[in-house]
Amino acid sequence: MGIRNQMKLEFLSVPENEGFARVAVSAFAVQMDPTLEVLADIKTAVSEAVTNAIVHGYGDGMGMVEISAKLDDNGIMEIAVSDQGRGIADIEKAMEPFFTTQPEKERSGMGFSVMQTFMDAVMVESEMGKGTTVRMEKRLKEK
């Protein structure tokens, strides 16, 4: 499996950049001529991952969010969204539907569930005080 193309971008953890991230990653995916449904799935998952980095990774603070994406020869796109924020104490618990660390802010706790619904694979790596990386995969084209 060879890499067909790859990209990386970095931006400040401000809410306005969530839309920028969605558009940038979907524009990168377009070169594989995915369906509109697949593009919508990618946009939704990226939105959730970036929002988690901004809201939970940095909270009221500020930091950088990094997104990288790779397209392989088999039509699979891998996306990684990383922050250097707080980290996640219990990844398994955080990935449970409706779990939220901010119920007072009316958070639904569905971010990871949404990512898992729209992507083919979702993996999370995190270390307290050092940050989190969410890796997602989506098949863009059949072999």
Backbone as ProteinMPNN parsed JSONL, in Angstrom:
{"seq_chain_A": "MGIRNQMKLEFLSVPENEGFARVAVSAFAVQMDPTLEVLADIKTAVSEAVTNAIVHGYGDGMGMVEISAKLDDNGIMEIAVSDQGRGIADIEKAMEPFFTTQPEKERSGMGFSVMQTFMDAVMVESEMGKGTTVRMEKRLKEK", "coords_chain_A": {"N_chain_A": [[0.853, -1.177, 0.0], [0.86, 1.992, -1.073], [1.551, 5.477, -0.501], [-0.443, 7.86, -1.933], [-0.915, 10.601, -1.844], [-0.404, 13.327, 0.449], [-1.092, 15.594, 3.215], [-0.688, 18.369, 5.512], [-1.84, 20.527, 8.04], [-1.983, 23.341, 10.256], [-3.55, 25.121, 12.86], [-4.871, 27.776, 14.931], [-6.594, 27.168, 17.99], [-9.368, 28.144, 17.771], [-12.909, 28.514, 17.625], [-13.865, 29.306, 15.076], [-12.176, 28.119, 13.251], [-12.975, 25.52, 12.881], [-14.756, 25.168, 10.732], [-13.025, 25.848, 8.637], [-11.234, 23.692, 8.775], [-12.906, 21.518, 8.104], [-13.547, 22.114, 5.404], [-10.998, 22.22, 4.216], [-9.996, 19.565, 4.549], [-11.966, 18.083, 3.198], [-11.696, 19.169, 0.643], [-9.168, 18.225, -0.001], [-9.726, 15.495, -0.134], [-11.28, 15.321, -2.425], [-9.808, 14.829, -4.733], [-9.832, 12.097, -5.09], [-12.251, 11.564, -6.075], [-14.659, 11.011, -4.485], [-18.005, 10.019, -3.419], [-20.731, 12.332, -2.814], [-21.933, 11.72, -0.414], [-19.903, 10.344, 0.993], [-18.046, 12.431, 1.227], [-19.541, 14.172, 2.864], [-19.678, 12.603, 5.173], [-16.962, 12.594, 5.956], [-16.542, 15.351, 6.421], [-18.277, 15.742, 8.608], [-17.158, 14.047, 10.597], [-14.579, 15.172, 10.853], [-15.275, 17.714, 11.77], [-16.294, 17.061, 14.326], [-13.993, 15.956, 15.565], [-12.193, 18.131, 15.508], [-13.652, 20.034, 16.956], [-13.732, 18.724, 19.442], [-10.98, 18.845, 20.085], [-10.621, 21.607, 20.35], [-12.566, 22.402, 22.32], [-12.383, 20.492, 24.451], [-9.688, 19.763, 24.569], [-8.266, 22.188, 24.887], [-9.997, 23.841, 26.304], [-10.767, 26.78, 27.955], [-8.404, 27.865, 27.272], [-5.722, 28.45, 24.885], [-4.315, 27.057, 21.962], [-2.586, 25.051, 19.518], [-4.044, 23.258, 16.797], [-3.558, 20.393, 14.901], [-3.883, 18.946, 11.724], [-3.516, 16.126, 9.759], [-3.515, 14.384, 6.673], [-3.725, 11.475, 4.676], [-3.735, 9.868, 1.56], [-4.119, 6.7, 0.21], [-2.997, 4.19, -2.187], [-5.022, 2.346, -2.321], [-7.4, 3.64, -2.087], [-8.065, 4.593, 0.417], [-8.483, 6.978, 2.97], [-6.649, 8.433, 5.508], [-6.996, 10.287, 8.405], [-5.67, 12.475, 10.778], [-6.207, 14.161, 13.759], [-4.827, 16.369, 15.955], [-3.993, 17.644, 19.217], [-2.215, 19.565, 21.689], [-3.147, 19.608, 24.24], [-5.023, 19.149, 27.273], [-5.372, 16.343, 27.426], [-6.824, 13.01, 27.712], [-8.181, 11.363, 30.383], [-9.433, 8.824, 30.672], [-9.825, 7.028, 28.045], [-11.53, 5.013, 27.061], [-13.884, 5.409, 28.575], [-14.452, 8.046, 27.798], [-15.206, 7.611, 25.184], [-17.668, 6.491, 25.337], [-21.124, 6.644, 24.47], [-22.912, 9.632, 25.136], [-21.296, 10.401, 27.268], [-19.888, 13.081, 28.951], [-17.638, 15.646, 29.906], [-18.431, 18.094, 30.468], [-21.19, 18.788, 31.399], [-22.562, 21.015, 32.272], [-22.344, 22.824, 30.253], [-24.058, 22.001, 28.382], [-23.228, 19.91, 26.661], [-23.428, 17.162, 24.448], [-22.047, 14.763, 24.517], [-21.577, 13.072, 22.396], [-19.596, 13.113, 20.492], [-17.394, 11.26, 19.847], [-18.947, 9.037, 19.203], [-20.301, 9.952, 16.948], [-18.123, 10.294, 15.201], [-17.338, 7.591, 14.958], [-19.589, 6.539, 13.735], [-19.604, 7.727, 11.192], [-17.124, 7.205, 10.051], [-14.813, 4.624, 8.919], [-12.984, 3.57, 10.688], [-11.861, 4.483, 13.947], [-9.412, 5.651, 16.05], [-7.961, 6.445, 19.177], [-5.427, 8.207, 20.794], [-3.925, 9.298, 23.742], [-2.439, 11.391, 26.234], [-2.278, 12.463, 29.495], [-1.999, 15.91, 30.098], [-0.429, 16.249, 27.881], [-1.716, 15.952, 25.469], [-3.901, 14.908, 22.706], [-4.528, 12.601, 20.063], [-6.605, 11.902, 17.413], [-7.233, 9.398, 15.214], [-8.57, 8.656, 12.103], [-10.132, 6.612, 9.641], [-11.273, 6.303, 6.278], [-12.799, 4.709, 3.596], [-12.547, 5.825, 0.356], [-12.912, 5.089, -2.242], [-13.866, 2.157, -4.003], [-11.811, -0.72, -4.401]], "CA_chain_A": [[0.0, 0.0, 0.0], [1.668, 3.192, -1.162], [0.892, 6.769, -0.283], [-0.729, 8.567, -3.181], [-0.757, 12.03, -1.563], [-0.594, 13.648, 1.868], [-1.086, 17.018, 3.565], [-0.698, 18.701, 6.934], [-2.092, 21.934, 8.33], [-2.01, 23.674, 11.676], [-4.286, 26.359, 13.073], [-5.169, 28.141, 16.308], [-7.792, 26.492, 18.525], [-10.528, 29.032, 17.889], [-14.059, 27.84, 17.011], [-14.025, 29.662, 13.667], [-11.332, 27.267, 12.411], [-13.618, 24.221, 12.662], [-15.249, 25.19, 9.351], [-11.842, 25.822, 7.78], [-10.722, 22.321, 8.789], [-13.855, 20.699, 7.318], [-13.416, 22.423, 3.98], [-9.656, 21.848, 3.767], [-9.873, 18.114, 4.45], [-12.839, 17.587, 2.125], [-11.087, 19.579, -0.63], [-8.076, 17.286, -0.232], [-10.311, 14.199, -0.488], [-11.952, 15.404, -3.725], [-8.964, 14.288, -5.806], [-10.141, 10.675, -5.249], [-13.6, 11.54, -6.636], [-15.62, 10.29, -3.635], [-19.397, 10.441, -3.536], [-21.099, 13.44, -1.922], [-22.201, 11.124, 0.896], [-18.607, 10.092, 1.64], [-17.512, 13.753, 1.6], [-20.313, 14.651, 4.017], [-19.23, 11.815, 6.33], [-15.64, 13.097, 6.344], [-16.727, 16.687, 6.999], [-18.901, 15.609, 9.924], [-16.184, 13.466, 11.526], [-13.526, 16.169, 11.089], [-15.873, 18.743, 12.632], [-16.352, 16.543, 15.695], [-12.64, 15.812, 16.1], [-11.633, 19.47, 15.724], [-14.398, 20.636, 18.064], [-13.223, 18.104, 20.676], [-9.65, 19.397, 20.373], [-10.766, 22.999, 20.793], [-13.379, 22.509, 23.534], [-11.908, 19.642, 25.546], [-8.234, 19.785, 24.634], [-7.761, 23.469, 25.376], [-10.946, 24.512, 27.179], [-10.755, 28.24, 27.814], [-7.067, 28.264, 26.851], [-5.463, 28.553, 23.456], [-3.221, 26.222, 21.495], [-2.642, 24.715, 18.096], [-4.64, 21.996, 16.361], [-2.899, 19.94, 13.672], [-4.572, 17.915, 10.959], [-2.789, 15.555, 8.635], [-4.333, 13.437, 5.918], [-3.009, 10.683, 3.674], [-4.516, 9.059, 0.633], [-3.281, 5.597, -0.264], [-3.327, 3.645, -3.501], [-6.216, 1.508, -2.216], [-8.585, 4.473, -1.95], [-8.364, 4.856, 1.83], [-7.987, 8.234, 3.51], [-6.395, 8.461, 6.946], [-6.996, 11.659, 8.926], [-5.275, 12.579, 12.185], [-6.448, 15.476, 14.364], [-4.029, 16.36, 17.185], [-3.805, 18.835, 20.022], [-1.254, 19.409, 22.775], [-3.92, 20.104, 25.371], [-5.147, 18.464, 28.563], [-5.358, 14.889, 27.335], [-8.019, 12.303, 28.164], [-7.819, 10.458, 31.48], [-9.966, 7.482, 30.425], [-10.289, 7.049, 26.658], [-12.678, 4.104, 26.928], [-15.042, 6.105, 29.158], [-14.731, 9.215, 26.959], [-15.803, 7.187, 23.924], [-19.025, 6.014, 25.577], [-22.153, 7.608, 24.08], [-23.492, 10.549, 26.125], [-20.362, 10.802, 28.316], [-19.334, 14.422, 28.775], [-16.976, 16.246, 31.073], [-18.965, 19.448, 30.597], [-22.658, 18.791, 31.314], [-23.072, 22.37, 32.524], [-22.309, 23.561, 28.983], [-25.011, 21.311, 27.521], [-22.541, 19.056, 25.688], [-24.188, 15.922, 24.304], [-21.227, 13.584, 24.741], [-21.728, 12.174, 21.247], [-18.538, 13.374, 19.506], [-16.731, 10.037, 19.382], [-19.966, 8.193, 18.569], [-20.522, 10.492, 15.608], [-16.945, 9.93, 14.399], [-17.394, 6.154, 14.699], [-20.7, 6.293, 12.815], [-19.332, 8.216, 9.843], [-15.835, 6.739, 9.536], [-14.647, 3.172, 8.953], [-12.194, 3.255, 11.879], [-11.48, 5.62, 14.795], [-8.481, 5.279, 17.121], [-7.617, 7.61, 19.987], [-4.235, 8.138, 21.633], [-3.923, 10.496, 24.585], [-1.629, 11.385, 27.443], [-2.667, 13.6, 30.329], [-1.091, 17.047, 30.081], [0.382, 16.309, 26.648], [-2.571, 16.072, 24.301], [-4.684, 13.812, 22.143], [-4.588, 12.431, 18.614], [-7.696, 11.059, 16.918], [-6.95, 8.903, 13.861], [-9.777, 8.129, 11.476], [-9.962, 6.108, 8.281], [-12.476, 6.208, 5.46], [-12.588, 4.249, 2.213], [-13.12, 6.799, -0.574], [-13.24, 4.404, -3.488], [-13.688, 0.708, -3.985], [-10.582, -1.132, -5.09]], "C_chain_A": [[0.892, 1.231, 0.0], [0.853, 4.441, -0.902], [0.758, 7.47, -1.62], [-0.51, 10.066, -3.016], [-0.936, 12.234, -0.061], [-0.521, 15.15, 2.082], [-1.058, 17.174, 5.074], [-1.011, 20.187, 7.058], [-2.217, 22.121, 9.834], [-2.716, 25.017, 11.825], [-4.564, 26.55, 14.56], [-6.504, 27.533, 16.742], [-8.928, 27.471, 18.813], [-11.683, 28.384, 17.13], [-14.23, 28.123, 15.52], [-13.219, 28.747, 12.742], [-11.904, 25.867, 12.188], [-14.117, 24.134, 11.22], [-14.112, 25.139, 8.34], [-11.307, 24.397, 7.659], [-11.597, 21.397, 7.938], [-13.62, 20.861, 5.822], [-12.049, 21.97, 3.453], [-9.519, 20.343, 3.579], [-10.768, 17.571, 3.332], [-12.29, 17.983, 0.752], [-9.928, 18.654, -0.988], [-8.62, 15.935, -0.709], [-10.881, 14.176, -1.905], [-11.118, 14.794, -4.848], [-9.2, 12.796, -6.059], [-11.561, 10.473, -5.78], [-14.592, 10.717, -5.8], [-17.046, 10.779, -3.899], [-19.641, 11.622, -2.587], [-21.377, 12.924, -0.512], [-20.904, 10.869, 1.662], [-17.979, 11.412, 2.074], [-18.24, 14.316, 2.822], [-19.907, 13.908, 5.287], [-17.896, 12.341, 6.865], [-15.766, 14.461, 7.009], [-17.29, 16.603, 8.413], [-17.899, 15.086, 10.947], [-15.067, 14.448, 11.856], [-14.048, 17.276, 11.999], [-15.886, 18.303, 14.088], [-14.96, 16.461, 16.319], [-12.013, 17.17, 16.408], [-12.342, 20.164, 16.886], [-13.939, 20.047, 19.395], [-11.861, 18.676, 21.058], [-9.762, 20.81, 20.945], [-11.437, 23.065, 22.159], [-12.776, 21.74, 24.705], [-10.39, 19.664, 25.689], [-7.711, 21.05, 25.286], [-8.727, 24.206, 26.298], [-10.978, 26.006, 26.916], [-9.393, 28.76, 27.387], [-6.946, 28.278, 25.334], [-4.281, 27.648, 23.12], [-3.396, 25.944, 20.017], [-3.306, 23.355, 17.892], [-3.957, 21.647, 15.042], [-3.742, 18.848, 13.026], [-3.621, 17.431, 9.871], [-3.721, 14.56, 7.955], [-3.453, 12.757, 4.879], [-4.023, 9.942, 2.829], [-3.617, 7.932, 0.159], [-3.788, 5.063, -1.605], [-4.574, 2.766, -3.503], [-7.495, 2.314, -2.012], [-8.992, 4.755, -0.52], [-7.715, 6.176, 2.248], [-7.823, 8.074, 5.005], [-6.271, 9.92, 7.361], [-6.581, 11.601, 10.387], [-5.505, 14.009, 12.639], [-5.779, 15.445, 15.734], [-4.056, 17.708, 17.884], [-2.727, 18.536, 21.059], [-1.88, 19.92, 24.071], [-3.89, 19.201, 26.585], [-4.943, 16.953, 28.5], [-6.644, 14.305, 27.903], [-7.596, 11.283, 29.207], [-8.237, 9.023, 31.194], [-10.598, 7.472, 29.03], [-11.533, 6.193, 26.476], [-13.961, 4.768, 27.431], [-15.457, 7.287, 28.265], [-15.425, 8.84, 25.66], [-17.203, 6.608, 24.095], [-20.04, 7.072, 25.137], [-22.707, 8.361, 25.299], [-22.552, 10.911, 27.274], [-19.834, 12.19, 27.985], [-18.687, 14.89, 30.059], [-17.515, 17.641, 31.335], [-20.489, 19.48, 30.505], [-23.256, 20.18, 31.532], [-23.092, 23.221, 31.264], [-23.196, 22.896, 27.936], [-24.331, 20.565, 26.373], [-23.255, 17.716, 25.639], [-23.371, 14.67, 24.6], [-21.293, 12.592, 23.597], [-20.616, 12.323, 20.212], [-17.882, 12.12, 18.959], [-17.722, 9.103, 18.699], [-20.248, 8.652, 17.148], [-19.349, 10.122, 14.699], [-16.999, 8.451, 14.015], [-18.502, 5.802, 13.707], [-20.329, 6.634, 11.379], [-18.013, 7.757, 9.244], [-15.747, 5.217, 9.651], [-13.854, 2.726, 10.183], [-11.862, 4.547, 12.613], [-10.61, 5.078, 15.92], [-8.076, 6.547, 17.865], [-6.386, 7.298, 20.823], [-4.205, 9.419, 22.453], [-3.029, 10.293, 25.788], [-1.969, 12.653, 28.234], [-1.57, 14.67, 30.316], [-0.274, 17.193, 28.812], [-0.449, 16.353, 25.38], [-3.172, 14.781, 23.81], [-4.547, 13.804, 20.63], [-5.724, 11.466, 18.299], [-7.343, 10.695, 15.481], [-8.213, 8.248, 13.313], [-9.448, 7.649, 10.068], [-11.31, 6.034, 7.581], [-12.097, 5.731, 4.061], [-13.305, 5.229, 1.296], [-13.584, 6.148, -1.868], [-13.07, 2.917, -3.291], [-12.443, 0.369, -4.774], [-10.798, -1.327, -6.557]], "O_chain_A": [[1.603, 1.482, 0.973], [-0.367, 4.459, -1.061], [1.738, 7.647, -2.345], [0.008, 10.73, -3.914], [-1.548, 11.408, 0.616], [0.027, 15.886, 1.261], [-1.362, 16.242, 5.817], [-0.514, 21.004, 6.283], [-2.516, 21.186, 10.576], [-2.512, 25.932, 11.027], [-4.5, 25.603, 15.343], [-7.427, 27.407, 15.938], [-9.383, 27.603, 19.949], [-11.459, 27.764, 16.09], [-14.696, 27.258, 14.779], [-13.553, 28.618, 11.564], [-11.366, 25.106, 11.383], [-13.912, 23.115, 10.56], [-14.217, 24.472, 7.311], [-10.967, 23.949, 6.564], [-11.09, 20.596, 7.153], [-13.509, 19.885, 5.08], [-11.959, 21.402, 2.364], [-8.987, 19.889, 2.566], [-10.35, 16.679, 2.594], [-12.405, 17.214, -0.202], [-9.731, 18.336, -2.161], [-8.035, 15.307, -1.591], [-10.954, 13.113, -2.52], [-11.678, 14.291, -5.822], [-8.82, 12.278, -7.109], [-12.018, 9.338, -5.917], [-15.278, 9.842, -6.327], [-17.256, 11.819, -4.523], [-18.852, 11.872, -1.675], [-21.091, 13.608, 0.47], [-20.826, 11.151, 2.858], [-17.435, 11.503, 3.175], [-17.606, 14.876, 3.715], [-19.803, 14.512, 6.355], [-17.724, 12.511, 8.072], [-15.158, 14.698, 8.052], [-16.835, 17.312, 9.311], [-17.801, 15.628, 12.048], [-14.651, 14.547, 13.01], [-13.339, 17.725, 12.9], [-15.533, 19.075, 14.979], [-14.77, 16.853, 17.471], [-11.375, 17.34, 17.447], [-11.695, 20.81, 17.71], [-13.773, 20.778, 20.371], [-11.616, 18.96, 22.23], [-9.077, 21.158, 21.907], [-10.923, 23.721, 23.066], [-12.669, 22.264, 25.814], [-9.867, 19.592, 26.801], [-6.821, 20.998, 26.135], [-8.307, 25.117, 27.012], [-11.192, 26.442, 25.785], [-9.23, 29.959, 27.161], [-7.93, 28.139, 24.607], [-3.357, 27.501, 23.92], [-4.25, 26.532, 19.354], [-3.152, 22.437, 18.697], [-3.798, 22.503, 14.172], [-4.244, 17.947, 13.698], [-3.005, 18.226, 9.162], [-4.599, 13.975, 8.589], [-2.565, 13.37, 4.287], [-5.037, 9.454, 3.327], [-2.481, 8.172, -0.248], [-4.86, 5.437, -2.082], [-5.123, 2.471, -4.564], [-8.56, 1.738, -1.789], [-10.14, 5.119, -0.262], [-6.56, 6.451, 1.923], [-8.742, 7.634, 5.695], [-5.533, 10.692, 6.748], [-7.083, 10.773, 11.147], [-5.057, 14.955, 11.993], [-6.109, 14.608, 16.575], [-4.131, 18.762, 17.251], [-2.373, 17.377, 21.276], [-1.226, 20.575, 24.883], [-2.877, 18.572, 26.891], [-4.398, 16.359, 29.43], [-7.452, 15.017, 28.499], [-6.746, 10.434, 28.94], [-7.468, 8.097, 31.449], [-11.755, 7.856, 28.857], [-12.482, 6.606, 25.81], [-15.002, 4.69, 26.778], [-16.642, 7.502, 28.009], [-16.154, 9.652, 25.09], [-17.857, 6.271, 23.109], [-19.846, 8.26, 25.395], [-22.935, 7.772, 26.356], [-22.95, 11.651, 28.174], [-19.385, 12.441, 26.867], [-19.138, 14.565, 31.158], [-17.117, 18.299, 32.296], [-21.031, 20.136, 29.616], [-24.338, 20.479, 31.027], [-23.786, 24.236, 31.215], [-23.094, 23.195, 26.747], [-24.813, 20.592, 25.241], [-23.647, 17.186, 26.679], [-23.941, 13.621, 24.903], [-21.088, 11.396, 23.801], [-20.692, 11.709, 19.147], [-17.818, 11.931, 17.744], [-17.374, 8.445, 17.718], [-20.415, 7.83, 16.247], [-19.551, 9.688, 13.565], [-16.732, 8.101, 12.865], [-18.358, 4.863, 12.924], [-20.696, 5.912, 10.453], [-17.803, 7.905, 8.04], [-16.513, 4.599, 10.389], [-14.045, 1.61, 10.665], [-11.612, 5.578, 11.99], [-11.009, 4.17, 16.649], [-7.874, 7.597, 17.254], [-6.311, 6.258, 21.477], [-4.435, 10.505, 21.92], [-2.877, 9.181, 26.296], [-1.945, 13.762, 27.701], [-0.388, 14.379, 30.497], [0.49, 18.148, 28.671], [0.049, 16.747, 24.325], [-2.989, 13.715, 24.398], [-4.462, 14.854, 19.994], [-5.795, 10.363, 18.842], [-7.174, 11.571, 14.633], [-8.836, 7.408, 13.963], [-8.59, 8.216, 9.391], [-12.339, 5.745, 8.193], [-11.193, 6.276, 3.427], [-14.509, 5.448, 1.427], [-14.533, 6.607, -2.504], [-12.232, 2.472, -2.507], [-12.067, 1.085, -5.703], [-9.863, -1.673, -7.279]]}, "name": "protein", "num_of_chains": 1, "seq": "MGIRNQMKLEFLSVPENEGFARVAVSAFAVQMDPTLEVLADIKTAVSEAVTNAIVHGYGDGMGMVEISAKLDDNGIMEIAVSDQGRGIADIEKAMEPFFTTQPEKERSGMGFSVMQTFMDAVMVESEMGKGTTVRMEKRLKEK"}
